[in-house]
Amino acid sequence: MKVLLLGSGGREHALAWRISQSPHLDRLWVAEGNAGTARLATNLPVDPGDTLSVVETARSLGIDLVVVGPELPLANGIVDRLSEAGIRAFGPTQAAARIESSKGFARAIMQEAGVPGPSFSVFRDEQQALEYLSSHPGPTVVKADGLAAGKGVLLCQTAEEAAAAVRRCMTEGAFGAAGKTVVIEEFLTGQEISVFAFTDGETISPLVAACDYKQVGDGDVGPNTGGMGSFTPPEFWNEGLAEEVKHTVIAPVLRLLAGRGTPYRGVLYAGLMLTEEGIQTLEFNCRFGDPEAQVILPLLESDPLEVMLACAQGTLDQVPVCWRSRAHVGVVMTSGGYPGKYQTGYRITGLETEIPSSLVFHAGTRLTGEGPEDPVVTSGGRVLTVVGWGDDLADARFNAYRRLEMIHFDGCYYRRDIGEIPSTVEDGAWLPNPVPQSL
Ligand code: AMP
Ligand code: GLY
């Protein structure tokens, strides 16, 4: 198979790495890729957000399958346009991708499907949003309806903070058109978890789960980022919980979308909060998580191209999806200053030093020359995800940090607590809330 992969982050390097292991692969191209994907594939200077160029490129290369990494091309309708051109793609159509590209749509779908989630209201009018807040004094979450590169969710402790957040979205236009509609939600507390399933719209693969770290500093302090690390499996993840998530969250939504004539195909990512009241759904995403993909894709035992093709063709019932169970920890190395201002162009050293039970996935990196073996420099905020694995999380964590310590670039920063299990874990006391009864 000739495959074109869209995207250039750590998630896409992990996808390229896993796809390269498939015996079905003839040749792999990545648009636009990074220095890591350049070693496995041919990088192309094609913007994944430019739908026409992607379709033209796929057509001229005779691509058999386009694999879409990030949400933006999906929200732009890349899968629809490719399908019109007779090219198969892994990922949902524009209509199904609304589950991520409109938070109001996602909440409406969840409500109709009976999926548990926080109470919420959707506003297109600022005055109405502010009036609502005056009668809801407690903590709330204000969300820009559309895609905002992960920045459109504002956690507010008081109604004043929430009113300021509404104004930021609706008057100040902080998130552009994405913030013209806002969703205001009840503020939930509990244990967060990211759950993933492959689906062709009907068949659902076994679920796999990971946790990510959003805040920049150790102990979850400081501003939010695109993700500072991840690990799998979460200590509380088990078959019972997986079944519950499948039956109460994933299956009802997929059934509803299929019934509306907009079946969801691809990988579905459910962001969940385990609360005292049980499972609550925070969001759906129409793609793999980043940096969750970097710890999840190494677990995929089945052939990735067979699975993705089956999702695209509606034949997932004929392709078993198997996940291996092995602890993985992924630590993100960032440019100094991220998620604020940072400098790029620094030489990265130590990438060649191999350490057993570890892997390095690139994100914001670029080659300084034409050849894949040329020196690598930093080119973004999140630069690398260093992944380690082992028999348990402590082992995996040890291997990730051991590899990470071999790598250097000026100003590099990383969290030191990724995959760390708080010492009180045995009695469950570290959970913000008691483990829900239903689990
Ligand atoms: P979302 O993009 O909707 O997942 O929101 C991003 C992050 O904001 C989530 O991963 C949570 O950490 C947090 N969040 C979202 N919705 C809520 C909520 N209703 N209550 C508490 N935290 C939330
Ligand atoms: N790890 C969060 C995300 O990919 O949206």
Coordinates of C-alpha atoms and ligand atoms in Angstrom, one line a residue:
M1 CA 0.0 0.0 0.0
K2 CA 1.1 3.5 -0.7
V3 CA 0.2 5.6 2.3
L4 CA 0.1 9.4 2.9
L5 CA 0.1 10.5 6.5
L6 CA -1.0 14.1 7.4
G7 CA 0.5 16.0 10.3
S8 CA 3.9 16.8 11.9
G9 CA 3.7 16.3 15.6
G10 CA 4.8 13.5 18.0
R11 CA 1.5 11.7 17.3
E12 CA 2.3 11.6 13.6
H13 CA 5.9 10.4 14.2
A14 CA 4.4 7.6 16.3
L15 CA 1.8 6.8 13.6
A16 CA 4.6 6.8 10.9
W17 CA 6.7 4.5 13.1
R18 CA 3.9 2.0 13.7
I19 CA 2.7 2.1 10.0
S20 CA 6.3 1.5 8.8
Q21 CA 6.3 -1.8 10.6
S22 CA 3.4 -3.1 8.5
P23 CA 4.3 -5.7 5.8
H24 CA 1.5 -4.2 3.7
L25 CA 3.4 -0.9 3.4
D26 CA 5.0 -0.2 0.0
R27 CA 5.9 3.5 0.5
L28 CA 5.0 6.2 3.1
W29 CA 4.8 9.9 2.6
V30 CA 4.2 12.5 5.3
A31 CA 2.8 16.0 4.9
E32 CA 4.5 17.8 6.3
G33 CA 6.3 15.6 8.9
N34 CA 9.4 16.4 11.0
A35 CA 13.0 15.2 11.3
G36 CA 11.8 12.0 12.9
T37 CA 9.4 11.1 10.1
A38 CA 12.1 12.0 7.5
R39 CA 14.0 8.9 8.7
L40 CA 11.0 6.6 8.0
A41 CA 9.2 8.2 5.1
T42 CA 9.4 11.0 2.5
N43 CA 8.3 14.3 3.9
L44 CA 6.3 16.6 1.6
P45 CA 6.0 20.3 1.8
V46 CA 2.2 20.1 1.6
D47 CA 0.0 21.8 4.3
P48 CA -2.5 19.3 5.7
G49 CA -4.9 22.3 6.2
D50 CA -4.9 22.9 2.4
T51 CA -7.5 20.3 1.3
L52 CA -7.1 20.8 -2.4
S53 CA -3.3 20.3 -2.3
V54 CA -3.7 17.2 -0.2
V55 CA -6.2 15.7 -2.6
E56 CA -4.1 16.6 -5.6
T57 CA -0.9 15.1 -4.0
A58 CA -2.7 11.9 -3.0
R59 CA -4.1 11.6 -6.6
S60 CA -0.7 12.2 -8.2
L61 CA 1.1 9.7 -6.0
G62 CA -1.5 7.0 -6.4
I63 CA -2.1 6.8 -2.7
D64 CA -4.1 3.8 -1.4
L65 CA -4.8 5.2 2.1
V66 CA -4.6 8.7 3.6
V67 CA -4.1 8.6 7.4
V68 CA -5.2 11.9 9.0
G69 CA -3.4 12.7 12.3
P70 CA -4.8 16.1 13.5
E71 CA -8.3 17.4 13.8
L72 CA -8.1 20.5 11.5
P73 CA -8.0 18.6 8.2
L74 CA -10.9 16.4 9.4
A75 CA -13.0 19.5 10.4
N76 CA -12.2 20.9 7.0
G77 CA -13.7 17.9 5.3
I78 CA -10.6 16.2 4.0
V79 CA -12.1 12.7 4.2
D80 CA -15.2 13.8 2.2
R81 CA -13.0 15.5 -0.5
L82 CA -10.7 12.4 -0.8
S83 CA -13.7 10.1 -1.0
E84 CA -15.2 12.2 -3.8
A85 CA -11.8 11.7 -5.6
G86 CA -12.0 7.9 -5.0
I87 CA -9.2 7.9 -2.4
R88 CA -9.7 6.0 0.9
A89 CA -8.9 7.8 4.2
F90 CA -8.6 6.9 7.8
G91 CA -10.6 9.4 9.8
P92 CA -14.2 10.7 10.1
T93 CA -16.1 12.8 7.6
Q94 CA -16.7 16.5 8.3
A95 CA -20.2 15.8 9.6
A96 CA -18.9 13.1 12.1
A97 CA -15.9 15.2 13.0
R98 CA -18.3 17.8 14.4
I99 CA -18.1 15.8 17.5
E100 CA -14.8 17.6 18.1
S101 CA -15.2 20.7 16.0
S102 CA -18.3 21.9 17.8
K103 CA -18.5 21.5 21.5
G104 CA -22.2 22.5 21.4
F105 CA -22.9 19.8 18.8
A106 CA -21.0 17.2 20.9
R107 CA -23.1 18.1 24.0
A108 CA -26.3 17.9 22.0
I109 CA -25.4 14.5 20.7
M110 CA -24.4 13.2 24.1
Q111 CA -27.6 14.5 25.6
E112 CA -29.7 12.8 22.9
A113 CA -27.8 9.6 23.2
G114 CA -28.1 9.6 27.0
V115 CA -24.3 9.8 27.6
P116 CA -23.4 11.0 31.1
G117 CA -21.9 14.5 31.2
P118 CA -22.0 17.7 33.2
S119 CA -25.0 20.0 33.0
F120 CA -24.5 22.6 30.3
S121 CA -26.0 25.5 28.3
V122 CA -25.1 26.8 24.9
F123 CA -25.1 30.6 24.1
R124 CA -24.9 32.6 20.9
D125 CA -25.8 35.8 22.8
E126 CA -23.4 37.3 25.3
Q127 CA -26.1 39.0 27.4
Q128 CA -27.9 35.7 27.8
A129 CA -24.6 34.0 28.8
L130 CA -23.9 36.7 31.4
E131 CA -27.5 36.4 32.8
Y132 CA -27.1 32.7 33.1
L133 CA -23.9 33.1 35.1
S134 CA -25.6 35.6 37.5
S135 CA -27.8 32.7 38.6
H136 CA -24.9 30.1 38.7
P137 CA -22.4 31.5 41.1
G138 CA -20.2 28.3 41.6
P139 CA -17.3 27.1 39.5
T140 CA -18.0 26.7 35.8
V141 CA -16.2 25.9 32.6
V142 CA -16.5 28.2 29.7
K143 CA -15.7 26.7 26.3
A144 CA -15.4 28.3 22.9
D145 CA -17.6 26.1 20.7
G146 CA -15.2 25.7 17.8
L147 CA -11.6 24.5 17.4
A148 CA -9.1 26.6 19.3
A149 CA -5.9 24.6 19.3
G150 CA -6.7 23.2 22.8
K151 CA -6.8 26.7 24.3
G152 CA -10.6 27.4 24.2
V153 CA -11.5 25.8 27.6
L154 CA -11.5 28.2 30.5
L155 CA -11.8 26.8 34.0
C156 CA -13.5 29.4 36.2
Q157 CA -13.8 29.3 40.0
T158 CA -16.3 32.2 40.3
A159 CA -19.1 33.8 38.3
E160 CA -16.9 36.9 37.8
E161 CA -14.1 34.8 36.3
A162 CA -16.7 33.1 34.1
A163 CA -18.1 36.4 33.0
A164 CA -14.6 37.6 32.0
A165 CA -14.1 34.3 30.1
V166 CA -17.4 34.8 28.2
R167 CA -16.3 38.4 27.3
R168 CA -12.9 37.1 26.2
C169 CA -14.7 34.7 23.8
M170 CA -17.6 36.8 22.6
T171 CA -16.5 40.4 22.7
E172 CA -12.8 40.3 22.5
G173 CA -12.8 37.5 20.0
A174 CA -9.8 35.7 21.7
F175 CA -10.6 32.5 19.7
G176 CA -12.0 34.2 16.6
A177 CA -15.1 32.6 15.1
A178 CA -14.6 29.5 17.3
G179 CA -15.7 31.7 20.3
K180 CA -18.8 33.3 18.9
T181 CA -20.8 30.5 20.5
V182 CA -19.9 29.4 24.0
V183 CA -20.8 26.3 26.1
I184 CA -20.9 26.8 29.8
E185 CA -20.6 23.6 31.8
E186 CA -20.8 22.5 35.4
F187 CA -17.3 22.2 36.8
L188 CA -16.5 18.5 37.5
T189 CA -13.7 17.1 39.7
G190 CA -12.3 13.7 39.6
Q191 CA -9.8 11.5 37.8
E192 CA -9.3 12.3 34.1
I193 CA -8.7 9.6 31.6
S194 CA -8.4 9.5 27.8
V195 CA -10.0 6.4 26.1
F196 CA -9.6 5.4 22.5
A197 CA -11.4 3.0 20.2
F198 CA -11.1 2.2 16.5
T199 CA -14.5 2.1 14.8
D200 CA -16.0 1.7 11.3
G201 CA -19.2 3.3 12.6
E202 CA -20.7 0.0 13.8
T203 CA -18.0 -2.3 15.1
I204 CA -16.0 -1.0 18.1
S205 CA -12.5 -2.3 18.8
P206 CA -11.4 -3.1 22.4
L207 CA -10.8 0.1 24.2
V208 CA -7.4 1.4 25.4
A209 CA -6.7 4.1 27.9
A210 CA -4.0 6.6 28.9
C211 CA -3.6 9.7 31.1
D212 CA -2.0 12.9 29.9
Y213 CA -0.6 15.9 31.7
K214 CA -1.8 19.3 30.6
Q215 CA -0.1 21.7 32.9
V216 CA 3.5 22.9 32.3
G217 CA 4.9 22.4 35.8
D218 CA 5.5 19.4 38.1
G219 CA 2.5 18.6 40.3
D220 CA 0.1 20.2 37.8
V221 CA 0.9 23.8 38.2
G222 CA 1.3 26.7 35.7
P223 CA -0.4 27.3 32.4
N224 CA -2.0 24.6 30.2
T225 CA 0.0 23.2 27.3
G226 CA -0.6 20.9 24.4
G227 CA 0.5 18.1 26.7
M228 CA 3.6 17.5 28.7
G229 CA 3.5 13.7 29.0
S230 CA 1.4 10.6 29.2
F231 CA 1.3 7.1 30.5
T232 CA -0.6 3.9 30.1
P233 CA -2.3 2.0 31.6
P234 CA -3.9 4.1 34.3
E235 CA -3.7 2.2 37.6
F236 CA -7.6 2.1 37.9
W237 CA -8.2 0.9 34.3
N238 CA -9.7 -2.6 34.1
E239 CA -12.1 -4.6 32.0
G240 CA -15.1 -3.7 34.0
L241 CA -14.4 0.0 33.5
A242 CA -13.7 -0.5 29.8
E243 CA -17.1 -2.3 29.4
E244 CA -18.9 0.5 31.2
V245 CA -17.2 3.2 29.0
K246 CA -18.0 1.2 25.9
H247 CA -21.7 0.8 26.8
T248 CA -22.5 4.1 28.4
V249 CA -20.3 6.5 26.3
I250 CA -18.9 5.1 23.0
A251 CA -21.6 2.9 21.7
P252 CA -24.6 5.2 22.2
V253 CA -22.9 8.1 20.4
L254 CA -21.8 5.9 17.5
R255 CA -25.3 4.4 17.2
L256 CA -26.8 7.9 17.1
L257 CA -24.4 9.2 14.5
A258 CA -24.9 6.1 12.3
G259 CA -28.7 6.5 12.7
R260 CA -28.5 10.1 11.5
G261 CA -26.7 9.0 8.3
T262 CA -23.3 10.4 9.4
P263 CA -21.5 7.3 10.7
Y264 CA -18.3 7.9 12.6
R265 CA -15.2 6.1 11.2
G266 CA -11.7 6.3 12.5
V267 CA -10.4 6.5 16.0
L268 CA -12.7 8.0 18.6
Y269 CA -11.2 9.6 21.7
A270 CA -13.4 10.1 24.7
G271 CA -12.0 12.4 27.4
L272 CA -13.6 11.3 30.7
M273 CA -13.7 12.3 34.3
L274 CA -14.3 9.6 36.9
T275 CA -16.3 11.4 39.6
E276 CA -18.2 10.4 42.7
E277 CA -21.3 10.1 40.5
G278 CA -19.6 7.8 38.1
I279 CA -18.3 8.3 34.6
Q280 CA -18.8 11.8 33.1
T281 CA -17.8 12.7 29.6
L282 CA -15.8 15.9 29.1
E283 CA -15.3 15.8 25.4
F284 CA -14.9 13.8 22.3
N285 CA -12.0 14.2 19.9
C286 CA -12.0 12.8 16.3
R287 CA -8.4 11.6 16.3
F288 CA -5.6 10.2 18.5
G289 CA -4.5 12.3 21.5
D290 CA -1.0 13.8 21.5
P291 CA 1.0 12.8 23.6
E292 CA -1.3 9.8 24.3
A293 CA -0.6 8.3 20.8
Q294 CA 3.0 8.0 21.6
V295 CA 2.3 5.6 24.5
I296 CA -0.8 3.9 22.9
L297 CA 0.5 3.0 19.4
P298 CA 3.4 0.9 20.7
L299 CA 0.6 -1.3 22.3
L300 CA -1.1 -2.0 19.0
E301 CA -0.4 -5.6 18.2
S302 CA -2.6 -5.9 15.1
D303 CA -1.4 -4.7 11.7
P304 CA -2.1 -0.9 11.7
L305 CA -2.9 -0.7 8.0
E306 CA -5.3 -3.6 8.1
V307 CA -7.1 -1.9 11.1
M308 CA -7.2 1.5 9.5
L309 CA -8.3 0.2 6.1
A310 CA -11.1 -1.8 7.8
C311 CA -12.3 1.3 9.6
A312 CA -12.4 3.2 6.3
Q313 CA -14.2 0.4 4.5
G314 CA -16.7 -0.6 7.1
T315 CA -15.1 -4.1 7.6
L316 CA -13.8 -3.8 11.2
D317 CA -15.9 -6.9 12.2
Q318 CA -13.4 -8.9 10.1
V319 CA -10.2 -7.5 11.6
P320 CA -9.4 -8.3 15.3
V321 CA -7.8 -5.4 17.1
C322 CA -5.4 -6.5 19.8
W323 CA -3.6 -4.3 22.4
R324 CA -0.6 -5.6 24.3
S325 CA -0.6 -4.8 27.9
R326 CA 2.7 -3.2 28.9
A327 CA 3.3 0.0 30.9
H328 CA 4.5 2.9 28.8
V329 CA 5.5 6.4 29.9
G330 CA 6.1 9.3 27.5
V331 CA 7.9 12.5 28.6
V332 CA 7.6 15.6 26.4
M333 CA 10.7 17.8 26.0
T334 CA 9.9 21.4 25.2
S335 CA 11.7 24.5 24.2
G336 CA 12.4 26.8 27.1
G337 CA 9.6 29.3 27.7
Y338 CA 6.9 27.1 26.1
P339 CA 3.8 27.5 26.3
G340 CA 4.8 31.2 26.2
K341 CA 7.5 32.6 23.9
Y342 CA 10.4 30.4 23.0
Q343 CA 13.4 30.4 20.6
T344 CA 14.0 27.7 18.0
G345 CA 16.9 26.5 15.8
Y346 CA 18.9 24.9 18.6
R347 CA 20.9 21.8 17.7
I348 CA 19.6 18.6 19.4
T349 CA 22.3 16.2 20.5
G350 CA 22.2 12.6 21.9
L351 CA 19.4 11.4 19.6
E352 CA 21.6 8.5 18.3
T353 CA 22.2 7.0 21.7
E354 CA 20.0 4.0 21.9
I355 CA 18.8 2.8 25.3
P356 CA 16.9 -0.5 25.7
S357 CA 13.1 -0.3 26.2
S358 CA 12.9 3.3 25.0
L359 CA 12.1 5.3 21.8
V360 CA 12.2 9.0 20.8
F361 CA 9.3 10.5 18.8
H362 CA 9.9 13.9 17.2
A363 CA 7.5 16.9 17.1
G364 CA 9.0 20.4 16.6
T365 CA 12.2 19.2 14.9
R366 CA 13.8 19.9 11.5
L367 CA 16.8 18.6 9.6
T368 CA 19.4 21.2 8.8
G369 CA 20.2 19.6 5.4
E370 CA 18.7 17.4 2.7
G371 CA 19.7 14.0 4.1
P372 CA 17.8 12.2 6.9
E373 CA 21.1 11.8 8.8
D374 CA 21.8 15.6 8.8
P375 CA 21.9 17.4 12.2
V376 CA 18.5 18.0 13.8
V377 CA 17.5 21.4 15.3
T378 CA 14.4 22.5 17.3
S379 CA 11.6 24.1 15.4
G380 CA 8.6 24.2 17.8
G381 CA 7.4 24.4 21.4
R382 CA 7.0 20.7 22.0
V383 CA 10.2 19.2 20.6
L384 CA 10.3 15.4 21.4
T385 CA 8.4 12.8 23.3
V386 CA 10.7 10.3 25.0
V387 CA 8.9 7.0 25.6
G388 CA 10.0 4.2 27.9
W389 CA 8.4 0.9 28.7
G390 CA 8.6 -1.9 31.3
D391 CA 6.8 -4.3 33.4
D392 CA 5.2 -1.6 35.5
L393 CA 5.0 2.2 35.4
A394 CA 8.0 2.6 37.6
D395 CA 10.1 0.6 35.1
A396 CA 8.7 2.4 32.2
R397 CA 9.3 5.8 33.8
F398 CA 12.9 4.8 34.6
N399 CA 13.6 3.8 31.0
A400 CA 12.0 7.0 29.6
Y401 CA 14.0 9.4 31.9
R402 CA 17.2 7.4 31.4
R403 CA 16.9 7.9 27.6
L404 CA 15.8 11.5 28.0
E405 CA 18.9 12.4 30.1
M406 CA 21.1 11.5 27.0
I407 CA 19.4 14.2 24.9
H408 CA 20.1 17.9 25.0
F409 CA 19.3 21.2 23.4
D410 CA 19.7 24.7 24.7
G411 CA 16.9 25.7 27.0
C412 CA 15.2 22.3 27.0
Y413 CA 12.6 21.7 29.6
Y414 CA 10.5 18.7 30.8
R415 CA 8.4 17.7 33.7
R416 CA 10.1 15.3 36.2
D417 CA 6.9 13.7 37.5
I418 CA 5.4 12.0 34.4
G419 CA 4.2 8.5 35.3
E420 CA 5.0 9.0 39.0
I421 CA 2.5 7.2 41.2
P422 CA 1.8 9.3 44.3
S423 CA 2.9 7.3 47.4
T424 CA -0.6 7.0 48.7
V425 CA -1.8 5.1 45.7
E426 CA -2.3 1.8 47.4
D427 CA -5.2 3.0 49.5
G428 CA -6.7 5.0 46.6
A429 CA -6.4 8.2 48.8
W430 CA -4.6 10.1 46.0
L431 CA -7.8 10.2 43.9
P432 CA -9.4 13.7 44.2
N433 CA -12.6 11.9 44.9
P434 CA -13.4 8.4 46.2
V435 CA -13.5 5.8 43.4
P436 CA -17.0 5.9 42.0
Q437 CA -19.4 3.1 43.3
S438 CA -20.3 2.1 39.8
L439 CA -16.7 1.2 39.0
Ligands
AMP1 P1 -11.9 19.7 26.7 O1 -11.2 20.2 25.5 O2 -13.4 19.9 26.6 O3 -11.5 18.3 27.1 O4 -11.3 20.4 27.9 C1 -9.9 20.5 28.2 C2 -9.7 20.2 29.6 O5 -10.5 21.0 30.4 C3 -10.1 18.8 30.0 O6 -9.1 17.8 29.7 C4 -10.3 19.0 31.5 O7 -9.1 18.9 32.2 C5 -10.9 20.3 31.6 N1 -12.4 20.3 31.5 C6 -13.2 20.3 30.5 N2 -14.5 20.3 30.8 C7 -14.5 20.3 32.2 C8 -15.6 20.2 33.1 N3 -16.9 20.2 32.8 N4 -15.2 20.2 34.4 C9 -13.9 20.3 34.8 N5 -12.9 20.3 33.9 C10 -13.2 20.3 32.6
GLY2 N1 -3.9 15.1 24.9 C1 -5.0 15.9 24.6 C2 -5.3 16.0 23.2 O1 -4.7 15.4 22.3 O2 -6.3 16.7 22.9

